[in-house]
Amino acid sequence: MASGHMSVEEVKKHTRIYWVIFSSLLLLTGVTVGISYIHLPFTYAVILALVVASTKASLVALYFMHLISEKAVIYFTLALTAFFFVFLIIIPWFIPWDFATH
Amino acid sequence: MTHAEHTHSGHHEMPFWRKYIFSIDHKVIGLQYGITATFFLLFGFFLMILMRWQLAYPGVEIPFIGKALTETGALTPDLYNALGAMHGTIMIFLGVVPMAVGAFGNYLVPLQVGAQDMAFPKLNMMSYWVYFVGGVVMMSSFLMPGGAAASGWTSYPPLSVTANNAQTVWLLAMVFLITSSLLGSINTIVTAVQLRAKGLSFMRWPVHVWAQVATAFLLLLAFPPLEGAAVLQLVDRVFGSSFFLPSGLYIDGAKASVAGGGNPLLWQHLFWFLAHPEVYVLILPAVGVISEIISTNSRKPIYGYKTMVYSILFLGFMSFVVWAHHMFMTGMGVTLSSFFQATTMIISIPSVIILTTLLLTLWGASIRFTVPMLFALAFLPMFAIGGLTGLPLGLTASDIHLHDTYYVIGHFHYVVAPGTLFALMGGVYFWYPKITGRQMNQFLGKLHFWLSFVAINFVFMPMFLMGSKGVSRRLYDQTGYSHGAATQSWNVIMSTAAFVLLLAQIPFLYNMFTSWKWGKKVENDNPWEATTLEWAASSPPPHENFPTPVEVYREPYSYSPTSRKVRPQFSQQEA
Amino acid sequence: MSVQIPYIDEPHPVTGVTNAKLGVWLFLASEVMLFGALFSALITLRLGVNDWPHGYDILNVPLATLNTVVLIFSSVTVVMAWASLKMQNLSRFRTYMVLTILCSFIFLAVKAVEYGHKFEHGISPATSNFYAIYFVITGLHGLHIIGGIIVNAYLLGPGSRMWKTQPERFTGRIECAGLYWHFVDLVWIFLFPILYLL
Amino acid sequence: MMEQLSNAWKNVLDRKGFDYGLPIDISTHGAAIDRLITTLHYFMALLFIGWGIYLVYCLVRFRDREGHQADVSEKHFGVPKYLEMGIVIFEACLLVFFSYPVWAKLKTDFPDRANSLVVRVVAEQFAWNIHYPGRDGKFGKTSIDLIDGTNPVGLDREDADAKDDIVTINQLVVPVGKPVIVELSAKDVIHGFFLPVARVKHDAIPGMTFPLWFETKEVGEFQIACAQLCGVGHYKMMGQFLVKTPEDFEQWHLDEEKALTE
């Protein structure tokens, strides 16, 4: 965000957005809980849950954390982190499950 | 500009404990790191001397101190394993990293970017004290009944989970050390990026600053997974969960009473996700230090500064995606191993480029054989050996034979001991006049260098021969194996050389302590005629480093083409 | 102190951020990797066994949903606290900050009820790996909540004196505390469906 | 002490009891591994000596002296670029033509089980338990509940398939010239199954069973080593690795069977 110098009007506009985001987050929470009661097949349930969670997370990051208008140095740090995070999160698929004795 | 007087009065007002113990001055904290790390390096070295005695003369009583350690005076296998684990842990996490990142990074980065201090001075103090507590906790594990952690510095479960309570202490200490590194790395990055002097654009950073920033990013992003893994192992040990324990374990003559369902390989992945970048945490600051020393002492710019910078960044980046080459022998299939072999081969390229760049800097130079330069020059072939011997370990087929043998030990010790440690020792000689205003004794320095250089090669070179024969690492006594017995003579030679190496550090330590008071005073603030900003500060620098703000006028490593004069970054004149 | 650190209240002209803001983002980057490792562990454990339970069968979904709402609400209040300062309104800042801290305590209380319920039934990390990872991730998240309470309480109380002398710097601090708090919320946003709803 | 040191020097210079380089290789796949290791070391030596000569030359020619001036002009050398490209290509070749084929063969190209000797190797602190399926070629049922001092792998002798199973401790006996498939597992902690002379190494990890294979071409008495730190007895966790002629192997098998019925 344009930290430092914002007029009061601008801030006011922001605060209205915050409440809109809040309602969307509430709605999405309802959606994801609702879906869980349907007991979908596991794969679909995972995909849906992750899609909803990612949407919620994006809203928080973009608007509450002001990532929608952040500086390059922050984007750079986060892009780097995101790249390595991907490697971290695929570790489970690096384990040779074929040889596991259950 | 009344800053100067202001500070001086400020200095004297500060009580001793504020100035030297709980100091927030990056220079004092850097020295605190340096002194503590030196202690740990010597201690870790001493542990290895005990182990080397056992390896050379298995089961023979250790002279003088043996009886104080064990009943028979010889090491027991238990104690040997504990010393091995603690040697690795202390050297890496309590010695080399705090020295390279804590001491050199802390002392030099603010000076080299022209800042008055780190961006977060109190955080800086905290990171030192968290490290200190981590060190104390780690050392306290020696007092545990049953001795210190004995599952290797890698702490592979299930061995580590079922080991005695010292392992819990080890994990706790690791959590402290990791936290300290995280705080430090945040500070380094923010300082280097935000507090740059006027005119110091990124591409004017000294190579050492680039190296420290790359290192800080590695620590920042690679350490947390190990912290997570350490927490999981702690919970396994303390609360009896089974994150790393599979079902159907049969330990100590009984079925293990755990829920099971975990996986030992999970630890290995999370561990190496840190521990491979960690290798570059050890080497990158050394490359930075070496670049400064070589450029200054060959009186010419680094060959291809940009290439150097990009190589360092690329090296840091790639170091995150090679970790599983430590795990080729854990059932890895063809696809995955090909990927990790390929990345491993790719990561060798920037290493070669860095080495080539430094070697080419020497072409057309005017080489001054000062003590720091001797260490820097020795670093080049030593780092080459360490790097090259990584190739057979990075290819699965050759790794089948060499994995977990002495070959591996030789490989990484060449990188870290005559590599990083030589670089850091050179760095001590190089920046000593800045820190104290006095030079270290050149004769003692040369004695230290030549003895260390010869001895260290006799310690590590035979490891390649033993490893090629297939001698496994971490053996309390290798003579039970036929190939171990056949190569046992090498152990006698290596152990003797290790002892000589220990003796060779005496002139260094003596030199370091006595020169503080009695060393030759430097005539000006830039005795080596170097180009970077730290030489603009007085020696030793005052609390605020630069009473009047410095300005940067040019790239680092600029020398006059016609005279033997230097063109420092902070000087406007075209000498 | 004569040592002067620039860019503590105004952004650096090139990078456009203050020291603290860059520092907090770097810290959050490392936190991402920390929780990433734990989620990675969770997936590994789950892939490794055939009988991984459904969270909704053994955990209390309504309570967790309540906690989700509480945490989201606290995220709004903390960003509103910052916006109030931007509008030079210290008393409204105080109200929102009090609300934030209140939400944190509600969250912890609900968590305590949940934990207590499990302990009553003799459930611990040793029971199964599902509970083990559940306790570790939610426990670590809980510790982050406690950390947030300490920071926010400090900024509400003694820390707010800075408003009088260095309002810009104080606003920056609130923004940084807010970033951290949003991150804690963000972790929960993933943690909630993965542990409770799948 | 000095005497021991000089003896040690004499030993290593006389190569008493060993040659420099790799140990003998009795496996059919080992030659490819050795070729890779040797090639790599020639390559490394070449690079190292090249760099070394260059370095020494620079140190002499460009030493600081009266009247010598460093040349600070921005130079660009073409040679290093070609050198680096050469290294890249060479490494790629090693990976594709040397390393990959060996690994692919060992991991995917298993010999026919019917024509191979299939054995289970169960590692424990601090011994190697070798489980042979016997004449019927079928492993009997095993259970963790049956493990005790005399039954290290928990073999259920009541099971029909188990009647002729042979279990040895620290003794892996194989016939020369016949492929051997090892099913590797561990009971307690991670061990490293290492046959230096057969260029076989793999971690034995509890909760997992890894298949390995190798084929011998020479008869002899060798050792199994443990490569992975497994605790206090790691250094003495060694076993015999006996490669026998088919006839001797048959005789050994008969002896073991006889011992079973007694």
PDB file of N, CA and C in Angstrom, chain C residues 118-193:
ATOM      1  N   LYS C 118     -10.427 -33.153  24.870  1.00  0.00           N
ATOM      2  CA  LYS C 118      -9.591 -34.259  24.396  1.00  0.00           C
ATOM      3  C   LYS C 118      -8.855 -34.905  25.572  1.00  0.00           C
ATOM      4  N   PHE C 119      -8.293 -34.060  26.426  1.00  0.00           N
ATOM      5  CA  PHE C 119      -7.527 -34.614  27.548  1.00  0.00           C
ATOM      6  C   PHE C 119      -8.425 -35.450  28.456  1.00  0.00           C
ATOM      7  N   GLU C 120      -9.673 -34.991  28.642  1.00  0.00           N
ATOM      8  CA  GLU C 120     -10.612 -35.748  29.474  1.00  0.00           C
ATOM      9  C   GLU C 120     -10.763 -37.171  28.971  1.00  0.00           C
ATOM     10  N   HIS C 121     -10.739 -37.302  27.652  1.00  0.00           N
ATOM     11  CA  HIS C 121     -10.889 -38.641  27.074  1.00  0.00           C
ATOM     12  C   HIS C 121      -9.557 -39.366  26.968  1.00  0.00           C
ATOM     13  N   GLY C 122      -8.545 -38.808  27.619  1.00  0.00           N
ATOM     14  CA  GLY C 122      -7.231 -39.461  27.605  1.00  0.00           C
ATOM     15  C   GLY C 122      -6.536 -39.397  26.268  1.00  0.00           C
ATOM     16  N   ILE C 123      -6.916 -38.415  25.464  1.00  0.00           N
ATOM     17  CA  ILE C 123      -6.289 -38.312  24.140  1.00  0.00           C
ATOM     18  C   ILE C 123      -5.069 -37.409  24.227  1.00  0.00           C
ATOM     19  N   SER C 124      -3.972 -37.897  23.686  1.00  0.00           N
ATOM     20  CA  SER C 124      -2.723 -37.119  23.715  1.00  0.00           C
ATOM     21  C   SER C 124      -2.008 -37.322  22.386  1.00  0.00           C
ATOM     22  N   PRO C 125      -0.871 -36.654  22.163  1.00  0.00           N
ATOM     23  CA  PRO C 125      -0.144 -36.879  20.915  1.00  0.00           C
ATOM     24  C   PRO C 125       0.258 -38.332  20.715  1.00  0.00           C
ATOM     25  N   ALA C 126       0.360 -39.097  21.819  1.00  0.00           N
ATOM     26  CA  ALA C 126       0.764 -40.495  21.673  1.00  0.00           C
ATOM     27  C   ALA C 126      -0.369 -41.370  21.152  1.00  0.00           C
ATOM     28  N   THR C 127      -1.615 -40.852  21.194  1.00  0.00           N
ATOM     29  CA  THR C 127      -2.763 -41.670  20.803  1.00  0.00           C
ATOM     30  C   THR C 127      -2.677 -42.117  19.344  1.00  0.00           C
ATOM     31  N   SER C 128      -2.487 -41.138  18.469  1.00  0.00           N
ATOM     32  CA  SER C 128      -2.336 -41.486  17.062  1.00  0.00           C
ATOM     33  C   SER C 128      -1.659 -40.308  16.386  1.00  0.00           C
ATOM     34  N   ASN C 129      -1.182 -40.551  15.175  1.00  0.00           N
ATOM     35  CA  ASN C 129      -0.484 -39.466  14.507  1.00  0.00           C
ATOM     36  C   ASN C 129      -1.417 -38.338  14.093  1.00  0.00           C
ATOM     37  N   PHE C 130      -2.709 -38.667  13.929  1.00  0.00           N
ATOM     38  CA  PHE C 130      -3.636 -37.574  13.641  1.00  0.00           C
ATOM     39  C   PHE C 130      -3.643 -36.589  14.800  1.00  0.00           C
ATOM     40  N   TYR C 131      -3.821 -37.122  16.010  1.00  0.00           N
ATOM     41  CA  TYR C 131      -3.842 -36.229  17.166  1.00  0.00           C
ATOM     42  C   TYR C 131      -2.486 -35.569  17.375  1.00  0.00           C
ATOM     43  N   ALA C 132      -1.412 -36.312  17.087  1.00  0.00           N
ATOM     44  CA  ALA C 132      -0.080 -35.752  17.281  1.00  0.00           C
ATOM     45  C   ALA C 132       0.098 -34.492  16.435  1.00  0.00           C
ATOM     46  N   ILE C 133      -0.225 -34.606  15.157  1.00  0.00           N
ATOM     47  CA  ILE C 133      -0.017 -33.447  14.284  1.00  0.00           C
ATOM     48  C   ILE C 133      -1.050 -32.375  14.598  1.00  0.00           C
ATOM     49  N   TYR C 134      -2.253 -32.802  15.008  1.00  0.00           N
ATOM     50  CA  TYR C 134      -3.285 -31.834  15.406  1.00  0.00           C
ATOM     51  C   TYR C 134      -2.790 -30.996  16.573  1.00  0.00           C
ATOM     52  N   PHE C 135      -2.235 -31.671  17.595  1.00  0.00           N
ATOM     53  CA  PHE C 135      -1.770 -30.927  18.760  1.00  0.00           C
ATOM     54  C   PHE C 135      -0.582 -30.035  18.405  1.00  0.00           C
ATOM     55  N   VAL C 136       0.320 -30.543  17.573  1.00  0.00           N
ATOM     56  CA  VAL C 136       1.511 -29.744  17.261  1.00  0.00           C
ATOM     57  C   VAL C 136       1.131 -28.494  16.473  1.00  0.00           C
ATOM     58  N   ILE C 137       0.344 -28.676  15.413  1.00  0.00           N
ATOM     59  CA  ILE C 137       0.038 -27.503  14.576  1.00  0.00           C
ATOM     60  C   ILE C 137      -0.841 -26.513  15.328  1.00  0.00           C
ATOM     61  N   THR C 138      -1.915 -27.005  15.958  1.00  0.00           N
ATOM     62  CA  THR C 138      -2.781 -26.048  16.661  1.00  0.00           C
ATOM     63  C   THR C 138      -2.050 -25.469  17.864  1.00  0.00           C
ATOM     64  N   GLY C 139      -1.183 -26.271  18.497  1.00  0.00           N
ATOM     65  CA  GLY C 139      -0.423 -25.770  19.643  1.00  0.00           C
ATOM     66  C   GLY C 139       0.511 -24.650  19.231  1.00  0.00           C
ATOM     67  N   LEU C 140       1.232 -24.900  18.127  1.00  0.00           N
ATOM     68  CA  LEU C 140       2.162 -23.873  17.658  1.00  0.00           C
ATOM     69  C   LEU C 140       1.400 -22.613  17.234  1.00  0.00           C
ATOM     70  N   HIS C 141       0.250 -22.846  16.607  1.00  0.00           N
ATOM     71  CA  HIS C 141      -0.590 -21.708  16.219  1.00  0.00           C
ATOM     72  C   HIS C 141      -1.050 -20.958  17.466  1.00  0.00           C
ATOM     73  N   GLY C 142      -1.417 -21.714  18.504  1.00  0.00           N
ATOM     74  CA  GLY C 142      -1.836 -21.094  19.762  1.00  0.00           C
ATOM     75  C   GLY C 142      -0.717 -20.247  20.356  1.00  0.00           C
ATOM     76  N   LEU C 143       0.506 -20.765  20.283  1.00  0.00           N
ATOM     77  CA  LEU C 143       1.640 -19.984  20.783  1.00  0.00           C
ATOM     78  C   LEU C 143       1.768 -18.676  20.016  1.00  0.00           C
ATOM     79  N   HIS C 144       1.506 -18.742  18.707  1.00  0.00           N
ATOM     80  CA  HIS C 144       1.560 -17.517  17.908  1.00  0.00           C
ATOM     81  C   HIS C 144       0.489 -16.536  18.361  1.00  0.00           C
ATOM     82  N   ILE C 145      -0.686 -17.075  18.722  1.00  0.00           N
ATOM     83  CA  ILE C 145      -1.768 -16.209  19.217  1.00  0.00           C
ATOM     84  C   ILE C 145      -1.301 -15.511  20.488  1.00  0.00           C
ATOM     85  N   ILE C 146      -0.692 -16.306  21.385  1.00  0.00           N
ATOM     86  CA  ILE C 146      -0.231 -15.713  22.645  1.00  0.00           C
ATOM     87  C   ILE C 146       0.808 -14.624  22.362  1.00  0.00           C
ATOM     88  N   GLY C 147       1.709 -14.922  21.439  1.00  0.00           N
ATOM     89  CA  GLY C 147       2.704 -13.911  21.051  1.00  0.00           C
ATOM     90  C   GLY C 147       2.025 -12.654  20.552  1.00  0.00           C
ATOM     91  N   GLY C 148       0.988 -12.823  19.739  1.00  0.00           N
ATOM     92  CA  GLY C 148       0.251 -11.679  19.206  1.00  0.00           C
ATOM     93  C   GLY C 148      -0.409 -10.876  20.309  1.00  0.00           C
ATOM     94  N   ILE C 149      -0.968 -11.595  21.298  1.00  0.00           N
ATOM     95  CA  ILE C 149      -1.624 -10.889  22.414  1.00  0.00           C
ATOM     96  C   ILE C 149      -0.607 -10.006  23.129  1.00  0.00           C
ATOM     97  N   ILE C 150       0.591 -10.576  23.367  1.00  0.00           N
ATOM     98  CA  ILE C 150       1.619  -9.804  24.086  1.00  0.00           C
ATOM     99  C   ILE C 150       1.973  -8.549  23.296  1.00  0.00           C
ATOM    100  N   VAL C 151       2.215  -8.727  21.998  1.00  0.00           N
ATOM    101  CA  VAL C 151       2.591  -7.572  21.179  1.00  0.00           C
ATOM    102  C   VAL C 151       1.481  -6.534  21.160  1.00  0.00           C
ATOM    103  N   ASN C 152       0.260  -7.006  20.902  1.00  0.00           N
ATOM    104  CA  ASN C 152      -0.864  -6.067  20.796  1.00  0.00           C
ATOM    105  C   ASN C 152      -1.137  -5.364  22.127  1.00  0.00           C
ATOM    106  N   ALA C 153      -1.029  -6.120  23.214  1.00  0.00           N
ATOM    107  CA  ALA C 153      -1.276  -5.522  24.523  1.00  0.00           C
ATOM    108  C   ALA C 153      -0.232  -4.448  24.807  1.00  0.00           C
ATOM    109  N   TYR C 154       1.015  -4.754  24.436  1.00  0.00           N
ATOM    110  CA  TYR C 154       2.074  -3.754  24.638  1.00  0.00           C
ATOM    111  C   TYR C 154       1.762  -2.492  23.834  1.00  0.00           C
ATOM    112  N   LEU C 155       1.350  -2.675  22.596  1.00  0.00           N
ATOM    113  CA  LEU C 155       1.100  -1.515  21.742  1.00  0.00           C
ATOM    114  C   LEU C 155      -0.130  -0.733  22.194  1.00  0.00           C
ATOM    115  N   LEU C 156      -1.065  -1.446  22.830  1.00  0.00           N
ATOM    116  CA  LEU C 156      -2.255  -0.772  23.350  1.00  0.00           C
ATOM    117  C   LEU C 156      -1.904   0.009  24.604  1.00  0.00           C
ATOM    118  N   GLY C 157      -1.041  -0.608  25.443  1.00  0.00           N
ATOM    119  CA  GLY C 157      -0.692   0.002  26.709  1.00  0.00           C
ATOM    120  C   GLY C 157       0.522   0.920  26.611  1.00  0.00           C
ATOM    121  N   PRO C 158       1.636   0.482  27.224  1.00  0.00           N
ATOM    122  CA  PRO C 158       2.804   1.363  27.305  1.00  0.00           C
ATOM    123  C   PRO C 158       3.336   1.794  25.935  1.00  0.00           C
ATOM    124  N   GLY C 159       3.185   0.926  24.934  1.00  0.00           N
ATOM    125  CA  GLY C 159       3.746   1.234  23.624  1.00  0.00           C
ATOM    126  C   GLY C 159       3.080   2.424  22.964  1.00  0.00           C
ATOM    127  N   SER C 160       1.834   2.717  23.378  1.00  0.00           N
ATOM    128  CA  SER C 160       1.069   3.750  22.668  1.00  0.00           C
ATOM    129  C   SER C 160       1.542   5.161  23.022  1.00  0.00           C
ATOM    130  N   ARG C 161       2.427   5.239  24.051  1.00  0.00           N
ATOM    131  CA  ARG C 161       2.955   6.562  24.372  1.00  0.00           C
ATOM    132  C   ARG C 161       3.705   7.163  23.183  1.00  0.00           C
ATOM    133  N   MET C 162       4.182   6.273  22.308  1.00  0.00           N
ATOM    134  CA  MET C 162       4.945   6.739  21.158  1.00  0.00           C
ATOM    135  C   MET C 162       4.094   7.612  20.226  1.00  0.00           C
ATOM    136  N   TRP C 163       2.781   7.407  20.322  1.00  0.00           N
ATOM    137  CA  TRP C 163       1.879   8.163  19.440  1.00  0.00           C
ATOM    138  C   TRP C 163       2.103   9.663  19.564  1.00  0.00           C
ATOM    139  N   LYS C 164       2.391  10.081  20.823  1.00  0.00           N
ATOM    140  CA  LYS C 164       2.562  11.510  21.058  1.00  0.00           C
ATOM    141  C   LYS C 164       3.829  12.039  20.408  1.00  0.00           C
ATOM    142  N   THR C 165       4.913  11.246  20.535  1.00  0.00           N
ATOM    143  CA  THR C 165       6.205  11.752  20.057  1.00  0.00           C
ATOM    144  C   THR C 165       6.461  11.411  18.601  1.00  0.00           C
ATOM    145  N   GLN C 166       6.187  10.149  18.205  1.00  0.00           N
ATOM    146  CA  GLN C 166       6.482   9.740  16.828  1.00  0.00           C
ATOM    147  C   GLN C 166       5.274   9.019  16.241  1.00  0.00           C
ATOM    148  N   PRO C 167       4.251   9.775  15.847  1.00  0.00           N
ATOM    149  CA  PRO C 167       3.013   9.132  15.368  1.00  0.00           C
ATOM    150  C   PRO C 167       3.242   8.232  14.140  1.00  0.00           C
ATOM    151  N   GLU C 168       4.111   8.680  13.227  1.00  0.00           N
ATOM    152  CA  GLU C 168       4.351   7.890  12.015  1.00  0.00           C
ATOM    153  C   GLU C 168       4.922   6.529  12.374  1.00  0.00           C
ATOM    154  N   ARG C 169       5.899   6.559  13.283  1.00  0.00           N
ATOM    155  CA  ARG C 169       6.561   5.326  13.666  1.00  0.00           C
ATOM    156  C   ARG C 169       5.590   4.394  14.382  1.00  0.00           C
ATOM    157  N   PHE C 170       4.738   5.006  15.228  1.00  0.00           N
ATOM    158  CA  PHE C 170       3.770   4.195  15.963  1.00  0.00           C
ATOM    159  C   PHE C 170       2.782   3.545  15.000  1.00  0.00           C
ATOM    160  N   THR C 171       2.303   4.318  14.034  1.00  0.00           N
ATOM    161  CA  THR C 171       1.390   3.757  13.033  1.00  0.00           C
ATOM    162  C   THR C 171       2.058   2.605  12.294  1.00  0.00           C
ATOM    163  N   GLY C 172       3.361   2.786  11.983  1.00  0.00           N
ATOM    164  CA  GLY C 172       4.108   1.720  11.320  1.00  0.00           C
ATOM    165  C   GLY C 172       4.150   0.465  12.169  1.00  0.00           C
ATOM    166  N   ARG C 173       4.328   0.660  13.480  1.00  0.00           N
ATOM    167  CA  ARG C 173       4.374  -0.496  14.376  1.00  0.00           C
ATOM    168  C   ARG C 173       3.049  -1.243  14.373  1.00  0.00           C
ATOM    169  N   ILE C 174       1.964  -0.464  14.397  1.00  0.00           N
ATOM    170  CA  ILE C 174       0.644  -1.094  14.395  1.00  0.00           C
ATOM    171  C   ILE C 174       0.453  -1.869  13.092  1.00  0.00           C
ATOM    172  N   GLU C 175       0.946  -1.297  12.010  1.00  0.00           N
ATOM    173  CA  GLU C 175       0.810  -1.997  10.726  1.00  0.00           C
ATOM    174  C   GLU C 175       1.568  -3.323  10.774  1.00  0.00           C
ATOM    175  N   CYS C 176       2.777  -3.288  11.331  1.00  0.00           N
ATOM    176  CA  CYS C 176       3.587  -4.504  11.408  1.00  0.00           C
ATOM    177  C   CYS C 176       2.934  -5.545  12.311  1.00  0.00           C
ATOM    178  N   ALA C 177       2.435  -5.081  13.469  1.00  0.00           N
ATOM    179  CA  ALA C 177       1.738  -6.014  14.360  1.00  0.00           C
ATOM    180  C   ALA C 177       0.535  -6.597  13.638  1.00  0.00           C
ATOM    181  N   GLY C 178      -0.130  -5.754  12.853  1.00  0.00           N
ATOM    182  CA  GLY C 178      -1.279  -6.213  12.086  1.00  0.00           C
ATOM    183  C   GLY C 178      -0.874  -7.264  11.061  1.00  0.00           C
ATOM    184  N   LEU C 179       0.226  -7.030  10.365  1.00  0.00           N
ATOM    185  CA  LEU C 179       0.690  -8.003   9.366  1.00  0.00           C
ATOM    186  C   LEU C 179       0.882  -9.363  10.022  1.00  0.00           C
ATOM    187  N   TYR C 180       1.526  -9.337  11.188  1.00  0.00           N
ATOM    188  CA  TYR C 180       1.753 -10.581  11.904  1.00  0.00           C
ATOM    189  C   TYR C 180       0.423 -11.229  12.254  1.00  0.00           C
ATOM    190  N   TRP C 181      -0.494 -10.405  12.745  1.00  0.00           N
ATOM    191  CA  TRP C 181      -1.777 -10.957  13.169  1.00  0.00           C
ATOM    192  C   TRP C 181      -2.547 -11.545  11.993  1.00  0.00           C
ATOM    193  N   HIS C 182      -2.498 -10.875  10.854  1.00  0.00           N
ATOM    194  CA  HIS C 182      -3.154 -11.425   9.660  1.00  0.00           C
ATOM    195  C   HIS C 182      -2.539 -12.755   9.271  1.00  0.00           C
ATOM    196  N   PHE C 183      -1.232 -12.852   9.458  1.00  0.00           N
ATOM    197  CA  PHE C 183      -0.573 -14.109   9.112  1.00  0.00           C
ATOM    198  C   PHE C 183      -1.084 -15.235  10.002  1.00  0.00           C
ATOM    199  N   VAL C 184      -1.221 -14.933  11.297  1.00  0.00           N
ATOM    200  CA  VAL C 184      -1.743 -15.939  12.219  1.00  0.00           C
ATOM    201  C   VAL C 184      -3.141 -16.370  11.773  1.00  0.00           C
ATOM    202  N   ASP C 185      -3.928 -15.416  11.335  1.00  0.00           N
ATOM    203  CA  ASP C 185      -5.251 -15.692  10.794  1.00  0.00           C
ATOM    204  C   ASP C 185      -5.149 -16.569   9.545  1.00  0.00           C
ATOM    205  N   LEU C 186      -4.191 -16.230   8.701  1.00  0.00           N
ATOM    206  CA  LEU C 186      -3.993 -16.949   7.439  1.00  0.00           C
ATOM    207  C   LEU C 186      -3.671 -18.420   7.675  1.00  0.00           C
ATOM    208  N   VAL C 187      -2.805 -18.666   8.653  1.00  0.00           N
ATOM    209  CA  VAL C 187      -2.463 -20.056   8.974  1.00  0.00           C
ATOM    210  C   VAL C 187      -3.728 -20.809   9.376  1.00  0.00           C
ATOM    211  N   TRP C 188      -4.537 -20.153  10.207  1.00  0.00           N
ATOM    212  CA  TRP C 188      -5.756 -20.817  10.655  1.00  0.00           C
ATOM    213  C   TRP C 188      -6.690 -21.093   9.482  1.00  0.00           C
ATOM    214  N   ILE C 189      -6.711 -20.199   8.520  1.00  0.00           N
ATOM    215  CA  ILE C 189      -7.595 -20.373   7.364  1.00  0.00           C
ATOM    216  C   ILE C 189      -7.277 -21.681   6.636  1.00  0.00           C
ATOM    217  N   PHE C 190      -5.997 -22.061   6.609  1.00  0.00           N
ATOM    218  CA  PHE C 190      -5.642 -23.342   5.986  1.00  0.00           C
ATOM    219  C   PHE C 190      -5.788 -24.501   6.966  1.00  0.00           C
ATOM    220  N   LEU C 191      -5.418 -24.209   8.190  1.00  0.00           N
ATOM    221  CA  LEU C 191      -5.416 -25.251   9.199  1.00  0.00           C
ATOM    222  C   LEU C 191      -6.828 -25.785   9.447  1.00  0.00           C
ATOM    223  N   PHE C 192      -7.779 -24.875   9.458  1.00  0.00           N
ATOM    224  CA  PHE C 192      -9.164 -25.241   9.774  1.00  0.00           C
ATOM    225  C   PHE C 192      -9.727 -26.295   8.813  1.00  0.00           C
ATOM    226  N   PRO C 193      -9.746 -26.047   7.496  1.00  0.00           N
ATOM    227  CA  PRO C 193     -10.282 -27.108   6.635  1.00  0.00           C
ATOM    228  C   PRO C 193      -9.424 -28.370   6.649  1.00  0.00           C
TER     229      PRO C 193
END
